[in-house]
mmCIF file of N, CA and C in Angstrom:
data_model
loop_
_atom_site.group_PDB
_atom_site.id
_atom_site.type_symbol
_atom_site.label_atom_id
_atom_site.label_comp_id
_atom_site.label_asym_id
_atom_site.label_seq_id
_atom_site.Cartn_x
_atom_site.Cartn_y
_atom_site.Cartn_z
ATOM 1 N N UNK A 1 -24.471 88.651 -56.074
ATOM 2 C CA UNK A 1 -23.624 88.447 -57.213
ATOM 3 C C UNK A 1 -24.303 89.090 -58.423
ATOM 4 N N UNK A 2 -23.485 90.204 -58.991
ATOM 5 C CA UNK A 2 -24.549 90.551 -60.546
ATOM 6 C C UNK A 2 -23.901 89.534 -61.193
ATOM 7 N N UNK A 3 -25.151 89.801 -62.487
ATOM 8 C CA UNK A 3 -24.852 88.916 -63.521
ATOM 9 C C UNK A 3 -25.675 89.836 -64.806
ATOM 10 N N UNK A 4 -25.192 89.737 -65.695
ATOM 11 C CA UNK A 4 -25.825 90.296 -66.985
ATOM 12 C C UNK A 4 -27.187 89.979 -67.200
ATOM 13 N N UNK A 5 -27.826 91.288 -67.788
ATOM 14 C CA UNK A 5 -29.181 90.270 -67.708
ATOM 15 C C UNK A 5 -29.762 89.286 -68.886
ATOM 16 N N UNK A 6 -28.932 89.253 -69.499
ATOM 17 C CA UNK A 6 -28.732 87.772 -70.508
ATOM 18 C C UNK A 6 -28.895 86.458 -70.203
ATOM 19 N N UNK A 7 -28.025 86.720 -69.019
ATOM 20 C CA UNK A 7 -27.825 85.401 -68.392
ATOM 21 C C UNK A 7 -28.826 84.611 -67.273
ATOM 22 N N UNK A 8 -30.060 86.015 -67.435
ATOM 23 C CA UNK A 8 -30.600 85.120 -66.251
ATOM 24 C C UNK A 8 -31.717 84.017 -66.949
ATOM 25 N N UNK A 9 -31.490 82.932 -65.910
ATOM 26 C CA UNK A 9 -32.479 81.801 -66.138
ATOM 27 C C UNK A 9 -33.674 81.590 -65.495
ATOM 28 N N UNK A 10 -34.478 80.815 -65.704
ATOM 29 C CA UNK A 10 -36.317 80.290 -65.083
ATOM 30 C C UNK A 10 -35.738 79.910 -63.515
ATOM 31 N N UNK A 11 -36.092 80.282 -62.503
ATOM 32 C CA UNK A 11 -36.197 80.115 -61.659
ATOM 33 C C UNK A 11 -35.044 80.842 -60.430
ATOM 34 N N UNK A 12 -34.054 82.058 -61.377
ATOM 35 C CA UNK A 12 -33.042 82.253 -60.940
ATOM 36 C C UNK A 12 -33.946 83.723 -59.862
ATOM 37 N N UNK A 13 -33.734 83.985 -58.589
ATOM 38 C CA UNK A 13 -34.550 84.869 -58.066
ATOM 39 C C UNK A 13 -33.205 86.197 -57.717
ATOM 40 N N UNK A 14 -33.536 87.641 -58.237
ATOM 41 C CA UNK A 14 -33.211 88.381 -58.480
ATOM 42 C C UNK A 14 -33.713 89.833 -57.854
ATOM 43 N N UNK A 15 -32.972 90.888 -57.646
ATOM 44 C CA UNK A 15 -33.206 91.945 -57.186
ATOM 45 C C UNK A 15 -33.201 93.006 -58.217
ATOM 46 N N UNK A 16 -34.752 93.788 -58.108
ATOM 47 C CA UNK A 16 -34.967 94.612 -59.359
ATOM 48 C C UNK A 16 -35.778 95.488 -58.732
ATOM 49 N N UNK A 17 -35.753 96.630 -59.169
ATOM 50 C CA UNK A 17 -36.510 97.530 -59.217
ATOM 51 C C UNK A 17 -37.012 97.907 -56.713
ATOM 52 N N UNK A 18 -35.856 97.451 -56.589
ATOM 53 C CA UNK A 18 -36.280 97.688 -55.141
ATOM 54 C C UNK A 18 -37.043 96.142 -54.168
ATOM 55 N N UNK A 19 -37.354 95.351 -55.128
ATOM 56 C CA UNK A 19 -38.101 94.156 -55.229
ATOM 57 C C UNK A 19 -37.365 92.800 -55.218
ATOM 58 N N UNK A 20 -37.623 91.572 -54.582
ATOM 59 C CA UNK A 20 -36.978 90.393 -54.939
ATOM 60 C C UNK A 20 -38.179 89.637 -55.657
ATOM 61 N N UNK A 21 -37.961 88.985 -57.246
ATOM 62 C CA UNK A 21 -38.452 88.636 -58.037
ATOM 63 C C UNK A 21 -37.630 87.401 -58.337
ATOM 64 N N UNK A 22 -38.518 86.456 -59.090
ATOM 65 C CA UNK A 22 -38.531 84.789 -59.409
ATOM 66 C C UNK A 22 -38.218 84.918 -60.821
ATOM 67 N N UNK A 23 -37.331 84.708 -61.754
ATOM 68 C CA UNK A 23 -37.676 84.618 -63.522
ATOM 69 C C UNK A 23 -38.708 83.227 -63.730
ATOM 70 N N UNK A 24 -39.525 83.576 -64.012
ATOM 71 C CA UNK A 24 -40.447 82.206 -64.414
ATOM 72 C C UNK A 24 -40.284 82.323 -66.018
ATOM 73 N N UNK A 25 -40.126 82.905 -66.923
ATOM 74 C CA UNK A 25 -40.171 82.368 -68.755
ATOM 75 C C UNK A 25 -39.273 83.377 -68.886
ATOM 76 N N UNK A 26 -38.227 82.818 -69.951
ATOM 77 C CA UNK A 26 -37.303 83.803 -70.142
ATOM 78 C C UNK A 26 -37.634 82.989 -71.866
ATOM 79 N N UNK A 27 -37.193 84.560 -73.137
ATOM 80 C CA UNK A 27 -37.377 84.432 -73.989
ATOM 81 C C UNK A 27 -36.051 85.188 -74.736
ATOM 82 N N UNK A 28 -35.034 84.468 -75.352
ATOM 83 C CA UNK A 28 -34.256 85.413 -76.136
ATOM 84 C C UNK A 28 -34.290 85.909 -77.325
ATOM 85 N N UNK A 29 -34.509 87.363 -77.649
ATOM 86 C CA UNK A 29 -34.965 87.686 -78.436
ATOM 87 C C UNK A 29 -33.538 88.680 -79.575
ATOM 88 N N UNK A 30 -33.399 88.193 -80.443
ATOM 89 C CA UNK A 30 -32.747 89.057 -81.775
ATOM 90 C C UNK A 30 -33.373 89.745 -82.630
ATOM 91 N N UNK A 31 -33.762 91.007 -82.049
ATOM 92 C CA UNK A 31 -34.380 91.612 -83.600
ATOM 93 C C UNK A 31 -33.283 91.726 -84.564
ATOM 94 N N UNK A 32 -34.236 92.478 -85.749
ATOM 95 C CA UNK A 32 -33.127 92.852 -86.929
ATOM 96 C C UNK A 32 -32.470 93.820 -87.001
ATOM 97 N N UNK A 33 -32.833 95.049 -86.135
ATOM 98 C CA UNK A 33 -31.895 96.324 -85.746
ATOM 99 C C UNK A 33 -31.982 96.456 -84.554
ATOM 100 N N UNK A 34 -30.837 96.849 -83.905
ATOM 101 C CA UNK A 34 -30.605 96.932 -82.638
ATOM 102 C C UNK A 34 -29.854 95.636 -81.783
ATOM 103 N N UNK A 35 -29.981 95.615 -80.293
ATOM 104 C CA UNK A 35 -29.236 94.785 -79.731
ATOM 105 C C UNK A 35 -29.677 93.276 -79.448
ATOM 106 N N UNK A 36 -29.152 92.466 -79.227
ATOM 107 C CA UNK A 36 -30.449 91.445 -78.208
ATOM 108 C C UNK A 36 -30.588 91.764 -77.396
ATOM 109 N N UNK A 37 -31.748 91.200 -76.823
ATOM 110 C CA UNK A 37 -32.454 90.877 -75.757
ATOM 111 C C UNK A 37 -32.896 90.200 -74.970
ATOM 112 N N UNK A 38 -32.877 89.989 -73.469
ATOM 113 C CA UNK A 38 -33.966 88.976 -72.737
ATOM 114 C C UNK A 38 -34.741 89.473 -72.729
ATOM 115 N N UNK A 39 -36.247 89.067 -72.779
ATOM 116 C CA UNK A 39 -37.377 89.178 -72.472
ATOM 117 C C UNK A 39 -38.108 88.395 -71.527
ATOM 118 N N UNK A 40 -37.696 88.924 -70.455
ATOM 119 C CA UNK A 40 -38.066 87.980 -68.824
ATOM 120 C C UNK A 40 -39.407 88.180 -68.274
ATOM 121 N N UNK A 41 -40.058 86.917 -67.656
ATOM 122 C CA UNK A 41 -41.236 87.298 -66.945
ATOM 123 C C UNK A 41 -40.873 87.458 -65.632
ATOM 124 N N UNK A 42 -41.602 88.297 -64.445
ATOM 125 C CA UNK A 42 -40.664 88.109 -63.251
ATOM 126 C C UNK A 42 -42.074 88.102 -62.151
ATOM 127 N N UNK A 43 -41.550 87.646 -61.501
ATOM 128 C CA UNK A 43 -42.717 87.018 -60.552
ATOM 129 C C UNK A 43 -42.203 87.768 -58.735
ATOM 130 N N UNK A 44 -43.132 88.617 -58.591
ATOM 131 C CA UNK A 44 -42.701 89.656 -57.396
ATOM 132 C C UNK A 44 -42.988 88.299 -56.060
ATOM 133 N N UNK A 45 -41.700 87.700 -55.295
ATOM 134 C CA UNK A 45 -42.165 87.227 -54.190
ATOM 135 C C UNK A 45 -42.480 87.723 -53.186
ATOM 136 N N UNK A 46 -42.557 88.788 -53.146
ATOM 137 C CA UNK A 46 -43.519 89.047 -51.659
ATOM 138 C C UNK A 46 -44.705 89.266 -51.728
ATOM 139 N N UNK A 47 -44.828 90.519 -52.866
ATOM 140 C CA UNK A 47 -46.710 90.740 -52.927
ATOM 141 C C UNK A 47 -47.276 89.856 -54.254
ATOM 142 N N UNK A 48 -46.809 88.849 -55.251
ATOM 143 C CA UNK A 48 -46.697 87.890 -55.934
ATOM 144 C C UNK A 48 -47.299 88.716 -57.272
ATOM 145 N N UNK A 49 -46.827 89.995 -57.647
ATOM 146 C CA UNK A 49 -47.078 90.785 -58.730
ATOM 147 C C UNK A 49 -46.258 90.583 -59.697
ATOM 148 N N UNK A 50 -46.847 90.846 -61.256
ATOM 149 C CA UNK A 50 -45.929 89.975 -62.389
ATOM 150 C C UNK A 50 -45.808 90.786 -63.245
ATOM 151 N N UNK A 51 -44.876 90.610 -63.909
ATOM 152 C CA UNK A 51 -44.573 91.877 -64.894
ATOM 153 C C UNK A 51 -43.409 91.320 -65.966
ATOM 154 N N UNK A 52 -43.391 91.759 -66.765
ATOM 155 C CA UNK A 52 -42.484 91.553 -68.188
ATOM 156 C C UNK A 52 -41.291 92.567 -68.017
ATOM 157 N N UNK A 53 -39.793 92.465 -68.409
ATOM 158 C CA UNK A 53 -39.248 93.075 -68.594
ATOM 159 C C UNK A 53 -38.426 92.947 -69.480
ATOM 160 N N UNK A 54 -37.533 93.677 -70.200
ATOM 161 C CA UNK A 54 -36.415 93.130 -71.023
ATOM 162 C C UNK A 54 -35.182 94.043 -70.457
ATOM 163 N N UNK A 55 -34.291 92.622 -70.603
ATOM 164 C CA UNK A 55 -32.874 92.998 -70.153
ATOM 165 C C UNK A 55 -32.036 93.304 -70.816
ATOM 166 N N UNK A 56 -31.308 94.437 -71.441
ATOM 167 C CA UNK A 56 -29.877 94.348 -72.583
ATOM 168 C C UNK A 56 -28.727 93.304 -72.151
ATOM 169 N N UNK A 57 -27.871 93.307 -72.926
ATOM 170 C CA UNK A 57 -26.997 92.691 -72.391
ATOM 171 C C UNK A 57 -25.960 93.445 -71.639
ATOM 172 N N UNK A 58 -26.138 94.686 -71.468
ATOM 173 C CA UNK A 58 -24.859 95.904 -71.128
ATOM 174 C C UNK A 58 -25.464 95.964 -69.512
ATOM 175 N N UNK A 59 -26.864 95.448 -69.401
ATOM 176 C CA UNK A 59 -27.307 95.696 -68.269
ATOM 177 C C UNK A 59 -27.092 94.715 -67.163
ATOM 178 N N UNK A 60 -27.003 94.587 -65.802
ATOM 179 C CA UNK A 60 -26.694 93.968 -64.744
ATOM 180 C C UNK A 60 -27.696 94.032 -63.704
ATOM 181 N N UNK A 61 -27.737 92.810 -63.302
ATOM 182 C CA UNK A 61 -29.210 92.440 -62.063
ATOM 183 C C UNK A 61 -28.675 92.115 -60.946
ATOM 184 N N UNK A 62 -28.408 92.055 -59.604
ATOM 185 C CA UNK A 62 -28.515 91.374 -58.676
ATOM 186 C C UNK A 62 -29.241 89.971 -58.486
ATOM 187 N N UNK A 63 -28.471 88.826 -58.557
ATOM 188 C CA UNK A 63 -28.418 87.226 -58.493
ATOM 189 C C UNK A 63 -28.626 87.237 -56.671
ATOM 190 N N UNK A 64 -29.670 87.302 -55.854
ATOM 191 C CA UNK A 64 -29.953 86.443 -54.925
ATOM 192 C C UNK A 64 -29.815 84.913 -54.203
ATOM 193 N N UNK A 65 -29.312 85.273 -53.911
ATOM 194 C CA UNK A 65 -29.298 83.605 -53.213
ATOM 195 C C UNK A 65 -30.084 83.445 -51.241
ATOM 196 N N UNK A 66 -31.170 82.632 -51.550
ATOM 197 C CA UNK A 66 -32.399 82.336 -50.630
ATOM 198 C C UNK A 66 -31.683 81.135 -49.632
ATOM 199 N N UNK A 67 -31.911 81.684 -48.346
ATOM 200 C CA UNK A 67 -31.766 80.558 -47.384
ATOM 201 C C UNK A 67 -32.496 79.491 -47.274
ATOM 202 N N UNK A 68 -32.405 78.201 -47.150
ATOM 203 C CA UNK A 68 -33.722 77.797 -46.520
ATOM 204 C C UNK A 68 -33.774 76.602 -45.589
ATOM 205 N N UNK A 69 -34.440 76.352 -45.382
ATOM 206 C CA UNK A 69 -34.781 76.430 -43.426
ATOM 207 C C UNK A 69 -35.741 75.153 -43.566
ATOM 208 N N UNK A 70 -35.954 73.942 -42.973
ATOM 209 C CA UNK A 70 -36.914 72.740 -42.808
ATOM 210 C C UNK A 70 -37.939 73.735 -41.765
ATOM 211 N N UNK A 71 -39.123 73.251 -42.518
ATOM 212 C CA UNK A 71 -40.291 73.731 -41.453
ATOM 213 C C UNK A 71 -41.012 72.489 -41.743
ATOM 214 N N UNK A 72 -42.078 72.590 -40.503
ATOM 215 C CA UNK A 72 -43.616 71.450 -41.029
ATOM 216 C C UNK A 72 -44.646 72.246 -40.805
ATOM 217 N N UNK A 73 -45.117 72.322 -41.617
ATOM 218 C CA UNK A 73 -46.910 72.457 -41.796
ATOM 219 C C UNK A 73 -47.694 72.283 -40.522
ATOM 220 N N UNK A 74 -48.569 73.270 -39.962
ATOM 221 C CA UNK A 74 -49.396 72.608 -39.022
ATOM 222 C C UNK A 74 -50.796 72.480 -39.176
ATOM 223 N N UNK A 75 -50.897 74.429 -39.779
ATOM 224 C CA UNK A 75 -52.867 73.561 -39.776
ATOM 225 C C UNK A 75 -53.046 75.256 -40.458
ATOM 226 N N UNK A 76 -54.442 75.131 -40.862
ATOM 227 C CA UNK A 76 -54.950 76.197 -41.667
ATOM 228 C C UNK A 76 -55.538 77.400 -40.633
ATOM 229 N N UNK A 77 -55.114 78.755 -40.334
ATOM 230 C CA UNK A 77 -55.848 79.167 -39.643
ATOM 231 C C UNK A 77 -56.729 80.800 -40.198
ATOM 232 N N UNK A 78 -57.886 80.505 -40.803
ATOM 233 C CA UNK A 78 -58.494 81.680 -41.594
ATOM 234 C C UNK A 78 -57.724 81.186 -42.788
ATOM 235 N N UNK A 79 -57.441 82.326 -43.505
ATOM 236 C CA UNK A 79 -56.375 82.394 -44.730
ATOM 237 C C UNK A 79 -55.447 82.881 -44.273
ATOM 238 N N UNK A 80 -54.695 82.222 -43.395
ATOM 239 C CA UNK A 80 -53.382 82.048 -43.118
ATOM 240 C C UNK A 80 -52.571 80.624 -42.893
ATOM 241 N N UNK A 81 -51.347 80.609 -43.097
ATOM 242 C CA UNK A 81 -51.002 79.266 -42.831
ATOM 243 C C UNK A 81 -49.908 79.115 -41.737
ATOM 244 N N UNK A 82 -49.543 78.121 -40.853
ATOM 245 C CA UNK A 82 -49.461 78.020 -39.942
ATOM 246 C C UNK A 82 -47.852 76.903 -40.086
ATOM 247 N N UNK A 83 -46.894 77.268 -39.764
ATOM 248 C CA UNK A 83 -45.368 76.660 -40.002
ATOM 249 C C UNK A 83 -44.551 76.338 -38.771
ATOM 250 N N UNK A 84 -44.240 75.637 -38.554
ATOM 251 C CA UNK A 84 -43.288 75.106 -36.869
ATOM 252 C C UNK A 84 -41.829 75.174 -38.080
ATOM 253 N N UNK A 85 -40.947 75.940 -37.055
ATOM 254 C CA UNK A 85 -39.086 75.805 -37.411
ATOM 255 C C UNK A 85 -38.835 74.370 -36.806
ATOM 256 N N UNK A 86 -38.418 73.409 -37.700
ATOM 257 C CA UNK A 86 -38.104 71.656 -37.418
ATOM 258 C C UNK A 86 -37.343 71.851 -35.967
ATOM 259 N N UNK A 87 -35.938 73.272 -36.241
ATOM 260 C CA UNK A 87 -34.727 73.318 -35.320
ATOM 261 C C UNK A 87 -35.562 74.056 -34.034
ATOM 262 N N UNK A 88 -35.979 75.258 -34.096
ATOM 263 C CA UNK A 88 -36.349 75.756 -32.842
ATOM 264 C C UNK A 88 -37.631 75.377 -31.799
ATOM 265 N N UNK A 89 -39.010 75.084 -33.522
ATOM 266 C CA UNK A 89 -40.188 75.095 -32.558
ATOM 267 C C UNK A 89 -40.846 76.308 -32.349
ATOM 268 N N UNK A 90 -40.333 77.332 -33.329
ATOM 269 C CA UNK A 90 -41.274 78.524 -33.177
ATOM 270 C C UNK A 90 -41.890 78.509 -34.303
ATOM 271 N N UNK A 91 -43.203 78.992 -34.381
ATOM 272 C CA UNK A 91 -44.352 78.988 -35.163
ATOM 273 C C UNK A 91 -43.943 80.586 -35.891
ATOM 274 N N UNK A 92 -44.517 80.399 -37.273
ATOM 275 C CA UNK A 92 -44.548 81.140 -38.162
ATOM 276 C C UNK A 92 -45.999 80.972 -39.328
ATOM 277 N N UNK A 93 -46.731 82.605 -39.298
ATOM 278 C CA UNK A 93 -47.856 82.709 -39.938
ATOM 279 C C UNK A 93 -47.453 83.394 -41.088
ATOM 280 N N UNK A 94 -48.025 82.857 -42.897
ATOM 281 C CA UNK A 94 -47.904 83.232 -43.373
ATOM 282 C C UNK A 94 -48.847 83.694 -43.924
ATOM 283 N N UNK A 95 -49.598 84.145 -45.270
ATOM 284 C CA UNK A 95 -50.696 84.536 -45.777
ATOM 285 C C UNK A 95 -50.963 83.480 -46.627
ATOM 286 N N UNK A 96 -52.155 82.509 -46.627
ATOM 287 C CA UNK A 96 -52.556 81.932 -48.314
ATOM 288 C C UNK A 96 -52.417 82.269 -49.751
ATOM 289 N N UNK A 97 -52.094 83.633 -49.805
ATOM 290 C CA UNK A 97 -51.508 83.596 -51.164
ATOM 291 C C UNK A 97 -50.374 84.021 -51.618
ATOM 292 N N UNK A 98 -49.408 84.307 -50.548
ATOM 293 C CA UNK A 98 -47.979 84.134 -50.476
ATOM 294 C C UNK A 98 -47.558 82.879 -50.815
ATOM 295 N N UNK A 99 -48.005 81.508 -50.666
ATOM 296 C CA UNK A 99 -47.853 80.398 -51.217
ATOM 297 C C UNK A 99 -48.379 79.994 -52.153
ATOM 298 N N UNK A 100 -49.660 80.929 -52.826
ATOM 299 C CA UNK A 100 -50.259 80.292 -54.019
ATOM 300 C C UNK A 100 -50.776 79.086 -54.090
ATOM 301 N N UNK A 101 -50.944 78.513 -55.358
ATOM 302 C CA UNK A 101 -51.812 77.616 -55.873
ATOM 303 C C UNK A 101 -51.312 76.430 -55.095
ATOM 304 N N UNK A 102 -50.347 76.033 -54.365
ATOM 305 C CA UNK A 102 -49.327 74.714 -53.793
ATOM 306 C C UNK A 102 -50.286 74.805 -52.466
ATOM 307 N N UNK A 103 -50.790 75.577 -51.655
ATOM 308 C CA UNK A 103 -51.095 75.659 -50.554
ATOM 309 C C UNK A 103 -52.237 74.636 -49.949
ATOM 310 N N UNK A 104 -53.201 74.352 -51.975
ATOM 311 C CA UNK A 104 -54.167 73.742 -51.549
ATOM 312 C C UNK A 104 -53.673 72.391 -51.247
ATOM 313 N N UNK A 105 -52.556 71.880 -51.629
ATOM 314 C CA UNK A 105 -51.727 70.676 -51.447
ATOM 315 C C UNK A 105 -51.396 70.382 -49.919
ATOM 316 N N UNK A 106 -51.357 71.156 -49.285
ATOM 317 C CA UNK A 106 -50.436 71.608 -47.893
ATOM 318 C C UNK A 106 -51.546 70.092 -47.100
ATOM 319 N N UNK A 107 -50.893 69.656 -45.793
ATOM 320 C CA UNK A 107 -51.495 68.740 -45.878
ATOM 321 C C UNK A 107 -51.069 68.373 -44.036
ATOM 322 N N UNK A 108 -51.827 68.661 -42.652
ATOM 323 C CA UNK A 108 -51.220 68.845 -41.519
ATOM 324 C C UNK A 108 -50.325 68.047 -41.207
ATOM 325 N N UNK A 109 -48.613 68.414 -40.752
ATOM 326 C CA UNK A 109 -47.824 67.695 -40.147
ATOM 327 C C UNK A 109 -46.927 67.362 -41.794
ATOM 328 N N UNK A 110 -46.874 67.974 -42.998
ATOM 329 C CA UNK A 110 -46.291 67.423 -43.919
ATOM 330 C C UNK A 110 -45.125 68.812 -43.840
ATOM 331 N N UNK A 111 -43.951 67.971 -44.144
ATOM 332 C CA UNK A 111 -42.239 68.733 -44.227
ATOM 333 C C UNK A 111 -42.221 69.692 -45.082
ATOM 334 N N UNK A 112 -41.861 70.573 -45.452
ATOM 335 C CA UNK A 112 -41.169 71.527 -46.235
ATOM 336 C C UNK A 112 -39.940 72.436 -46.302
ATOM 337 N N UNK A 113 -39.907 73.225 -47.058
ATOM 338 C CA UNK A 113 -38.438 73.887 -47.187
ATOM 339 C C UNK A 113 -38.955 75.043 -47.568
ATOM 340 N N UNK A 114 -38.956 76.302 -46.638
ATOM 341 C CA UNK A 114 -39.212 77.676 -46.668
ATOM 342 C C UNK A 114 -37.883 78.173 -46.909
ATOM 343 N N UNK A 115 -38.387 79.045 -47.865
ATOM 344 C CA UNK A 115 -37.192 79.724 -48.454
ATOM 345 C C UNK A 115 -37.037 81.531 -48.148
ATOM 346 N N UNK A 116 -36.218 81.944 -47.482
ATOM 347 C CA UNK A 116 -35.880 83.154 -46.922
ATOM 348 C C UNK A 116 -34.896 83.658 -46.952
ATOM 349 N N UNK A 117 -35.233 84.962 -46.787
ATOM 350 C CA UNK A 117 -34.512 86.305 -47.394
ATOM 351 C C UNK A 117 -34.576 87.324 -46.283
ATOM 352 N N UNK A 118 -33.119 87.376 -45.563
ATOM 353 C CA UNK A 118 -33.005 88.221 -44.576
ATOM 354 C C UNK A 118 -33.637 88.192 -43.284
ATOM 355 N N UNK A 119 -34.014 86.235 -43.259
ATOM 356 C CA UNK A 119 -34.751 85.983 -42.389
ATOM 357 C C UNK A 119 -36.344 86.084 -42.427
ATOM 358 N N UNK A 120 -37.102 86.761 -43.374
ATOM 359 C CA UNK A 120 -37.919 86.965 -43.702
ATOM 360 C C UNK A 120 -38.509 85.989 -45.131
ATOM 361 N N UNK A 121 -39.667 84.832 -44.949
ATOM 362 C CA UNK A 121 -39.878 83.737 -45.477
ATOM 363 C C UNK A 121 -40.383 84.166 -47.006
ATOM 364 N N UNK A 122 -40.455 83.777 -47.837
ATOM 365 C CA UNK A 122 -40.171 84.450 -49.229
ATOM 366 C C UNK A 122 -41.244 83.665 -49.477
ATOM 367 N N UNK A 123 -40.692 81.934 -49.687
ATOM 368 C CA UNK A 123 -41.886 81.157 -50.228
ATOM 369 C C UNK A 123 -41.836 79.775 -49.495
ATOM 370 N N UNK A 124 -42.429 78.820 -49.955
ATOM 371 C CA UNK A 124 -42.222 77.266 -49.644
ATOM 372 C C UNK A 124 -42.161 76.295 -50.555
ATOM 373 N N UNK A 125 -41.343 75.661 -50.634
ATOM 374 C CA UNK A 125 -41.179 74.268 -51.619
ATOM 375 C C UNK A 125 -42.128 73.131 -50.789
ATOM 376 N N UNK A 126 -42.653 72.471 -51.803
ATOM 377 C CA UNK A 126 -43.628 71.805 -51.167
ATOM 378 C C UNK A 126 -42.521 70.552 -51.493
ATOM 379 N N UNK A 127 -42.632 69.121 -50.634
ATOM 380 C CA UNK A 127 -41.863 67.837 -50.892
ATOM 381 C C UNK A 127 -41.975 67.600 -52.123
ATOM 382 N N UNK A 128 -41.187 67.163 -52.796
ATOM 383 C CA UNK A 128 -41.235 65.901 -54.457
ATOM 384 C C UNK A 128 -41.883 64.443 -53.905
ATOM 385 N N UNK A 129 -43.477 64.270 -54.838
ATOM 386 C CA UNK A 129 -43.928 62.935 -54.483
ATOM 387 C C UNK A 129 -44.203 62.535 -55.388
#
């Protein structure tokens, strides 16, 4: 779905530049000449690279929408992490810093919600406790 890039919000995940990206701080900005602006931070989910951009309002983004899938946690293996599908039972390895700073939370046999894109696991929501 596009959407102007005005409109995008903190957490809305988006297709840019060839890339699927997270808005983590969005800032609207009015100078005194010229147009507005967003001034978005965007957070690269796959290789977790960050970058600033600004959006006009004439301009249009691709609005993503992420599947996601119950997994559980199994166990740490190297710096990788280790995921069972709740439904099938097939194991899935991801990298430790594809999940970031949440990972140190991760905790064996605890639920989550992997979030994917084309079948291919993007990130993980860790439970609300």
């Amino acid at each position: 779905m596009k959407i102007s890039g005005v409109d995008i919000r903190p957490g809305n995940i988006i297709e840019y530049e060839g890339g699927i990206w997270r808005a983590v701080k969005i800032q609207h900005t009015q100078p005194d000449k010229g147009g507005a602006y967003m001034q978005v931070e965007l957070k690269n989910l796959i290789n977790g690279r960050k970058d600033n951009v600004r959006f006009r309002s004439a301009e249009t983004v691709e609005r993503i929408r992420l599947d996601t899938k119950d997994f559980q946690f199994l166990y740490h293996d190297g710096d990788m992490l280790v995921f069972m599908d709740k439904e099938s039972y097939e194991q899935v390895s991801l990298p430790e810093d594809l999940i970031g700073e949440p990972a140190a939370f991760l905790q064996d046999g605890m639920d989550v919600i992997m979030e994917l894109h084309e079948e291919r696991p993007i990130s993980v929501q860790l439970p609300d406790t």
